[in-house]
PDB file of C-alpha atoms in Angstrom:
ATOM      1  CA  UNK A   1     -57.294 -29.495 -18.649  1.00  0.00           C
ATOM      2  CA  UNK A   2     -60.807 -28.559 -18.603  1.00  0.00           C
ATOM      3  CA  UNK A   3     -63.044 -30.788 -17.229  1.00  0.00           C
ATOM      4  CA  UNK A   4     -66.933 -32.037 -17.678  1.00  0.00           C
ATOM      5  CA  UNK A   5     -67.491 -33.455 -14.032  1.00  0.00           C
ATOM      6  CA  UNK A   6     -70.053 -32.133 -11.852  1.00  0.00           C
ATOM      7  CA  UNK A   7     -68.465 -28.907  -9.933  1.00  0.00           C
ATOM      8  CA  UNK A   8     -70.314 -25.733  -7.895  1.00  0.00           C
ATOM      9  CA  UNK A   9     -68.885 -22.952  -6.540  1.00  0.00           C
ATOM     10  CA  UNK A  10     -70.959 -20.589  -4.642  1.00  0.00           C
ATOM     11  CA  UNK A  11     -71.150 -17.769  -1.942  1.00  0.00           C
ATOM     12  CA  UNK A  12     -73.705 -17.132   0.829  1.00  0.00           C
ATOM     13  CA  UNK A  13     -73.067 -13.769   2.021  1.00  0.00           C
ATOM     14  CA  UNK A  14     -75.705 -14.367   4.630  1.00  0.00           C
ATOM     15  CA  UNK A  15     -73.193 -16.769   6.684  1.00  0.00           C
ATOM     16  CA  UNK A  16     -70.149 -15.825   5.313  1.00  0.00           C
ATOM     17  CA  UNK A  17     -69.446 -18.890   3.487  1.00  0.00           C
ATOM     18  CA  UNK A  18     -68.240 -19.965   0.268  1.00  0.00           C
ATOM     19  CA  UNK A  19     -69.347 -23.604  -0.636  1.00  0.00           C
ATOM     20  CA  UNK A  20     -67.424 -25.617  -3.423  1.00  0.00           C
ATOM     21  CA  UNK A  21     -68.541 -29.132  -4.696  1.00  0.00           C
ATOM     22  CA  UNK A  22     -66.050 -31.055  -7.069  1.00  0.00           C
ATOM     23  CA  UNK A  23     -66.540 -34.620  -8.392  1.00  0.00           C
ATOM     24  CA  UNK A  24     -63.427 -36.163  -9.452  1.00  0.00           C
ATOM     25  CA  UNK A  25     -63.214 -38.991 -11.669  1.00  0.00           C
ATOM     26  CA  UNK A  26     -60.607 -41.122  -9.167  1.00  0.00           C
ATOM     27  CA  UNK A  27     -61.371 -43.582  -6.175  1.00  0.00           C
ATOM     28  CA  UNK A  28     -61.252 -41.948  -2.676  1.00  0.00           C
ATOM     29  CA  UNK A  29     -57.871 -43.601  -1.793  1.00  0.00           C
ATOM     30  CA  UNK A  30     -56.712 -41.610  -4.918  1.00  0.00           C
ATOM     31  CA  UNK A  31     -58.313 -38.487  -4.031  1.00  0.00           C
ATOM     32  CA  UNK A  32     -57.238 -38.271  -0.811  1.00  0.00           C
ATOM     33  CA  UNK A  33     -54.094 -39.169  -0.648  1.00  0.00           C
ATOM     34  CA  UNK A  34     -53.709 -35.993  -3.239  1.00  0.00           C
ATOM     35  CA  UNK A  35     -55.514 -33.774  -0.574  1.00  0.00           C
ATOM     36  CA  UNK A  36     -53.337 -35.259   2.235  1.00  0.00           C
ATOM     37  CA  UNK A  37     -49.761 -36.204   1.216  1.00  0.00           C
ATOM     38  CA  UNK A  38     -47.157 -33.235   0.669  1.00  0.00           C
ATOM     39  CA  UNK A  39     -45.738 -34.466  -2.533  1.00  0.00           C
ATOM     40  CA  UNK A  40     -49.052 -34.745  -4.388  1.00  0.00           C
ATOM     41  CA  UNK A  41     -50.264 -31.513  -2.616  1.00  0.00           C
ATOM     42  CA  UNK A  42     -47.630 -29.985  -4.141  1.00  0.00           C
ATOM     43  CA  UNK A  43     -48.136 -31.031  -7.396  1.00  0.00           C
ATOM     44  CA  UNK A  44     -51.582 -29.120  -7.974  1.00  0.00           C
ATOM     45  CA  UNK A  45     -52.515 -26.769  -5.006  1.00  0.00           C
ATOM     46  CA  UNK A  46     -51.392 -23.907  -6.632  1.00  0.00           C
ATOM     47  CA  UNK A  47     -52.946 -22.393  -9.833  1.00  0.00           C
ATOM     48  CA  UNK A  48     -50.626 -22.605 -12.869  1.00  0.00           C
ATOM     49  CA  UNK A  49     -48.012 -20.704 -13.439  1.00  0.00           C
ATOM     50  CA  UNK A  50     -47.475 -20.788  -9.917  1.00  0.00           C
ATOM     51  CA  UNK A  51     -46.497 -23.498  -7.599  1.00  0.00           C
ATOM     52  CA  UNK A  52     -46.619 -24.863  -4.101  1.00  0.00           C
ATOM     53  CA  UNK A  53     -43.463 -25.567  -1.954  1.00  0.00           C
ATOM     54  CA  UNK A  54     -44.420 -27.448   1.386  1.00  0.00           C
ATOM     55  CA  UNK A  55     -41.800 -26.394   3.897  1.00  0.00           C
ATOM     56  CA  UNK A  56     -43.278 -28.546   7.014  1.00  0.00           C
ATOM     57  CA  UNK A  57     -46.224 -30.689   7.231  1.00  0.00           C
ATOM     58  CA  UNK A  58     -47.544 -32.739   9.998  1.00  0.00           C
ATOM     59  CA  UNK A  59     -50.789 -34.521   8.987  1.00  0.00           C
ATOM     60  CA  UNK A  60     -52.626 -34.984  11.731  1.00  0.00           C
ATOM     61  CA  UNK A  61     -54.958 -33.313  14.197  1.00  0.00           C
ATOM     62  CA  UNK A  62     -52.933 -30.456  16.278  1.00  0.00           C
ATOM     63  CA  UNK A  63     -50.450 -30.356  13.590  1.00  0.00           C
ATOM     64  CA  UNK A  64     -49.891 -28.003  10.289  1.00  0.00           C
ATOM     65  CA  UNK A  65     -49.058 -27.514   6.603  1.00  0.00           C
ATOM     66  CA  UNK A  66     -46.444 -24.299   6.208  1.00  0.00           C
ATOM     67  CA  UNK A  67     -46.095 -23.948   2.455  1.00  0.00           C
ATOM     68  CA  UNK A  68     -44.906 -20.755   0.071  1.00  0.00           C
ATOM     69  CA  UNK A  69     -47.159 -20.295  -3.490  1.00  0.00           C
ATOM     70  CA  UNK A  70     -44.545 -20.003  -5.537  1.00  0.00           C
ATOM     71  CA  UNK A  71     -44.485 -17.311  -8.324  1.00  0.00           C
ATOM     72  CA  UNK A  72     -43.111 -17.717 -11.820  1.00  0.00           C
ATOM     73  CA  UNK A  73     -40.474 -14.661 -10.678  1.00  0.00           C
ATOM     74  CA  UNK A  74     -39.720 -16.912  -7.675  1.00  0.00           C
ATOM     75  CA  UNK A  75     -41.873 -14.506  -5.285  1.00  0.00           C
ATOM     76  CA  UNK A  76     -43.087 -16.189  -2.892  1.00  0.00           C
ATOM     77  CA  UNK A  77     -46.978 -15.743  -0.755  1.00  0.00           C
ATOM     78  CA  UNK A  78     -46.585 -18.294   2.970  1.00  0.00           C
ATOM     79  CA  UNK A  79     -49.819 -19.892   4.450  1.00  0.00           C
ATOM     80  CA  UNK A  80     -50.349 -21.921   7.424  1.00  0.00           C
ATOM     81  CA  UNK A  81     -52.775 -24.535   8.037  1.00  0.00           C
ATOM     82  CA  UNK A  82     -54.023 -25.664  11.106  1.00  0.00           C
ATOM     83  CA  UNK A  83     -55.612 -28.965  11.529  1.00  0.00           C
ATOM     84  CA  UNK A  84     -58.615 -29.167  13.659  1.00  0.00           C
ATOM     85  CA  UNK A  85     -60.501 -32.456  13.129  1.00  0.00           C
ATOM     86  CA  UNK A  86     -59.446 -35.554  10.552  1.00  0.00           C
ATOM     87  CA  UNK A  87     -61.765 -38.214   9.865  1.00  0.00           C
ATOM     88  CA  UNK A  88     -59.739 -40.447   7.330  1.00  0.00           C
ATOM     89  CA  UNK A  89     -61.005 -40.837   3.968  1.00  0.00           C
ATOM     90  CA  UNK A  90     -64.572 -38.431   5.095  1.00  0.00           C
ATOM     91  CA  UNK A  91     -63.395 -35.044   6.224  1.00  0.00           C
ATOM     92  CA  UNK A  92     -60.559 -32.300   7.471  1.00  0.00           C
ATOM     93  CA  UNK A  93     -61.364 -29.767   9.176  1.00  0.00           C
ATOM     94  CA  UNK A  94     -58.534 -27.000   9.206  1.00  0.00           C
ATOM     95  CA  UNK A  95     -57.891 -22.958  10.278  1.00  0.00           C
ATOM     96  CA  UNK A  96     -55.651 -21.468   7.631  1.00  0.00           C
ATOM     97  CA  UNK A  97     -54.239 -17.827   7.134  1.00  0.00           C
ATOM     98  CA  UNK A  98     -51.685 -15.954   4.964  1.00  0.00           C
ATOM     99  CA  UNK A  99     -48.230 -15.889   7.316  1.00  0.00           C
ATOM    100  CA  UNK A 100     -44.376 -15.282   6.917  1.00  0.00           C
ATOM    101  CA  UNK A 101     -41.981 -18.328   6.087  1.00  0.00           C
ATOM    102  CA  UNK A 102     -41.437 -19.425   9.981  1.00  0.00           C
ATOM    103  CA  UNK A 103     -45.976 -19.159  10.012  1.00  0.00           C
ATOM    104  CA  UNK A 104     -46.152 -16.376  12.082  1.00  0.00           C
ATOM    105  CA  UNK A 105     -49.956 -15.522  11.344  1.00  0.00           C
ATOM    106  CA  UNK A 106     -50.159 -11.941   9.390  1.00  0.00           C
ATOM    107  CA  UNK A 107     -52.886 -10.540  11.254  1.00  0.00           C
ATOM    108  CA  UNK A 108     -53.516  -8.199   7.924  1.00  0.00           C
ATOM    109  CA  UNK A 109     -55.132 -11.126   6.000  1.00  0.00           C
ATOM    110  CA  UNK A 110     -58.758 -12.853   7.467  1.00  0.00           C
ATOM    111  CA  UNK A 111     -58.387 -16.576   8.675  1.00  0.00           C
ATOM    112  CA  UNK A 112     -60.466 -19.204   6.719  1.00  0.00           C
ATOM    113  CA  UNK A 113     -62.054 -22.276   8.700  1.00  0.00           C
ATOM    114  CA  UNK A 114     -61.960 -25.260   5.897  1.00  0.00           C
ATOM    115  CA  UNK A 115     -63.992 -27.958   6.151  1.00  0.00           C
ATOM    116  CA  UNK A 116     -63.899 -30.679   3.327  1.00  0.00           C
ATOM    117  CA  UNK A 117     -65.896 -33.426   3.279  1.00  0.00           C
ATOM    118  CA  UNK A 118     -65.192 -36.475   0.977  1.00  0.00           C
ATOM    119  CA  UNK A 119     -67.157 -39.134  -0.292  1.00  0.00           C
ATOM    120  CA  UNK A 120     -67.200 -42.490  -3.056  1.00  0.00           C
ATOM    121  CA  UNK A 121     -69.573 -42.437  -5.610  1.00  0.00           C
ATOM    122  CA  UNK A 122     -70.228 -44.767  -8.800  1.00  0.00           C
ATOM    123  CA  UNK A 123     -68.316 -42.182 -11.038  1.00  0.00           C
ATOM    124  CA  UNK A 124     -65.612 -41.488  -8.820  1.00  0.00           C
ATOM    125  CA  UNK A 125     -64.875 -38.917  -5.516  1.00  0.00           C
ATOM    126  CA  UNK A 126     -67.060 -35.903  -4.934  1.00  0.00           C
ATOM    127  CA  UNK A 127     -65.253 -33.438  -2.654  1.00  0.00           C
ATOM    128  CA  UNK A 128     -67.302 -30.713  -0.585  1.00  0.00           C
ATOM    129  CA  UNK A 129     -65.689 -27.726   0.778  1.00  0.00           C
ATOM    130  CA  UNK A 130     -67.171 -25.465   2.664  1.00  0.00           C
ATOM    131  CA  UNK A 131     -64.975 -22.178   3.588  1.00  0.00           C
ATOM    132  CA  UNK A 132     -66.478 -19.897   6.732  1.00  0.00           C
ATOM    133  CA  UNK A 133     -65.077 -16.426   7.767  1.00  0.00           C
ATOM    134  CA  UNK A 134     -65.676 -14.193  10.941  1.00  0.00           C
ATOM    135  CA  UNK A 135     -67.192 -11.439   8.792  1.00  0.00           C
ATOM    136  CA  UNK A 136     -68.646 -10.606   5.742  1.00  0.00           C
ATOM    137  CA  UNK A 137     -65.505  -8.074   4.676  1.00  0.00           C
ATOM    138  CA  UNK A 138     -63.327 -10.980   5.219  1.00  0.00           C
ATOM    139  CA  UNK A 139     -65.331 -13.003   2.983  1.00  0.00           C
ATOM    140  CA  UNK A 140     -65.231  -9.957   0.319  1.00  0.00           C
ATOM    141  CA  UNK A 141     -61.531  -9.493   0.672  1.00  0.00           C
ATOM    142  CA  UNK A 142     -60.575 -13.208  -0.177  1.00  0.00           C
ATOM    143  CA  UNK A 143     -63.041 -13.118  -2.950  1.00  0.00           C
ATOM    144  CA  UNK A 144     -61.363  -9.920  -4.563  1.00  0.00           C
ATOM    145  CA  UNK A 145     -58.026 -11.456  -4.134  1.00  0.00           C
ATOM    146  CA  UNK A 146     -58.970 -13.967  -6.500  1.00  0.00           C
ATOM    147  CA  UNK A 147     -59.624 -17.355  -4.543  1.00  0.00           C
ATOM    148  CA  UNK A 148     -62.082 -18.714  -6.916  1.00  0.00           C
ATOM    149  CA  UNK A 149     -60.397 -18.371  -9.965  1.00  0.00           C
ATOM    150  CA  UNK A 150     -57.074 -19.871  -8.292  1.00  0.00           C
ATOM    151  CA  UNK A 151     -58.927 -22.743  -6.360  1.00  0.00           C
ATOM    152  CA  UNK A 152     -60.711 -23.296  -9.505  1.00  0.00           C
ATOM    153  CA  UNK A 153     -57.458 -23.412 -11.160  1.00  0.00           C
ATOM    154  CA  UNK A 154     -56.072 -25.305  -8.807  1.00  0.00           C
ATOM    155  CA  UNK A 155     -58.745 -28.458  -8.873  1.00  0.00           C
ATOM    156  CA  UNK A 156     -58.139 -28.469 -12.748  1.00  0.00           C
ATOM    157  CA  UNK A 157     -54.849 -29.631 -11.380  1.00  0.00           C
ATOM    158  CA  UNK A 158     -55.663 -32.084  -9.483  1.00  0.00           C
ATOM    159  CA  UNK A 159     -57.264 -34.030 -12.353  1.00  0.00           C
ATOM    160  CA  UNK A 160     -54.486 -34.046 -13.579  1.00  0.00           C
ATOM    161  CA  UNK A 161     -52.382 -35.197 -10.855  1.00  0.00           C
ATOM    162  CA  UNK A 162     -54.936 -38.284 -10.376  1.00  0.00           C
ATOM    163  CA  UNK A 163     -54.795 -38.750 -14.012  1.00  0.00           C
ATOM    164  CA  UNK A 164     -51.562 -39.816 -13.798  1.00  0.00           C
ATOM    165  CA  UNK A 165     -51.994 -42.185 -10.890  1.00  0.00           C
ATOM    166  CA  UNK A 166     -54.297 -44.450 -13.530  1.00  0.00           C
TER     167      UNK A 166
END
């Protein structure tokens, strides 16, 4: 589902950041809730064929999100995310990293700091997230695995998760 609302994706090597801006065309209670509860998340987080299978998930600040990506051989890729900061309906602010199914960290992978801000507009929900790394080489080696074409992916999802909440 392609869609024709506002969205940028960009990097700035310079602090190690990759900024994404998404308008969605959903209220913010809609929106949210689909960044925030475990049975929407999994409904779109993961970019098609795959899928995402939350294993624990404590929304709220000091807690996490262990889930698998799911492959369409039934491989399976574990991530951990830790939240930092929640400001409902405005922002999350989360540490996440690539990690085995128990989210022991794999040290091998960089850490990502996530923040994502939300906010109502006339049209809808515009979401900005804003992804910082230590170091430049950890920003290159996320962008090589693919991130934007799977978060990309991924956000095509999501319309049509809130879609189907009309």
């Amino acid at each position: 589902m392609k869609s024709s609302l506002f969205m940028d994706f960009s990097v700035d090597k310079g602090k190690n950041q990759i900024n994404v801006t998404r308008e969605f065309a959903a209220p913010l209670k809609h929106v949210w809730a689909a960044w925030t509860e475990k049975e929407l998340l999994d409904q779109w987080w993961a970019p098609k064929p795959w899928k995402a299978k939350t294993k624990a998930r404590d929304f709220k600040e000091g807690g996490y999100w262990l889930y698998a990506m799911v492959g369409p051989e039934g491989e399976e890729h574990w991530a951990r995310a830790d939240f930092k900061s929640i400001d409902p309906q405005k922002k999350i602010e989360l540490q996440d990293a690539f990690c085995d199914a128990y989210g022991k960290l794999n040290m091998d992978f960089p850490r990502t700091k996530w923040k994502i801000a939300f906010s109502e507009t006339t049209a809808g929900t515009t979401v900005q997230v804003e992804l910082t790394y230590e170091k430049l080489e950890d920003l290159e080696m996320i962008i090589s695995m693919g991130f934007k074409e799977g978060f990309l992916m991924a956000l095509e999802n999501l319309d049509g998760v809130l879609a189907a909440q009309k």
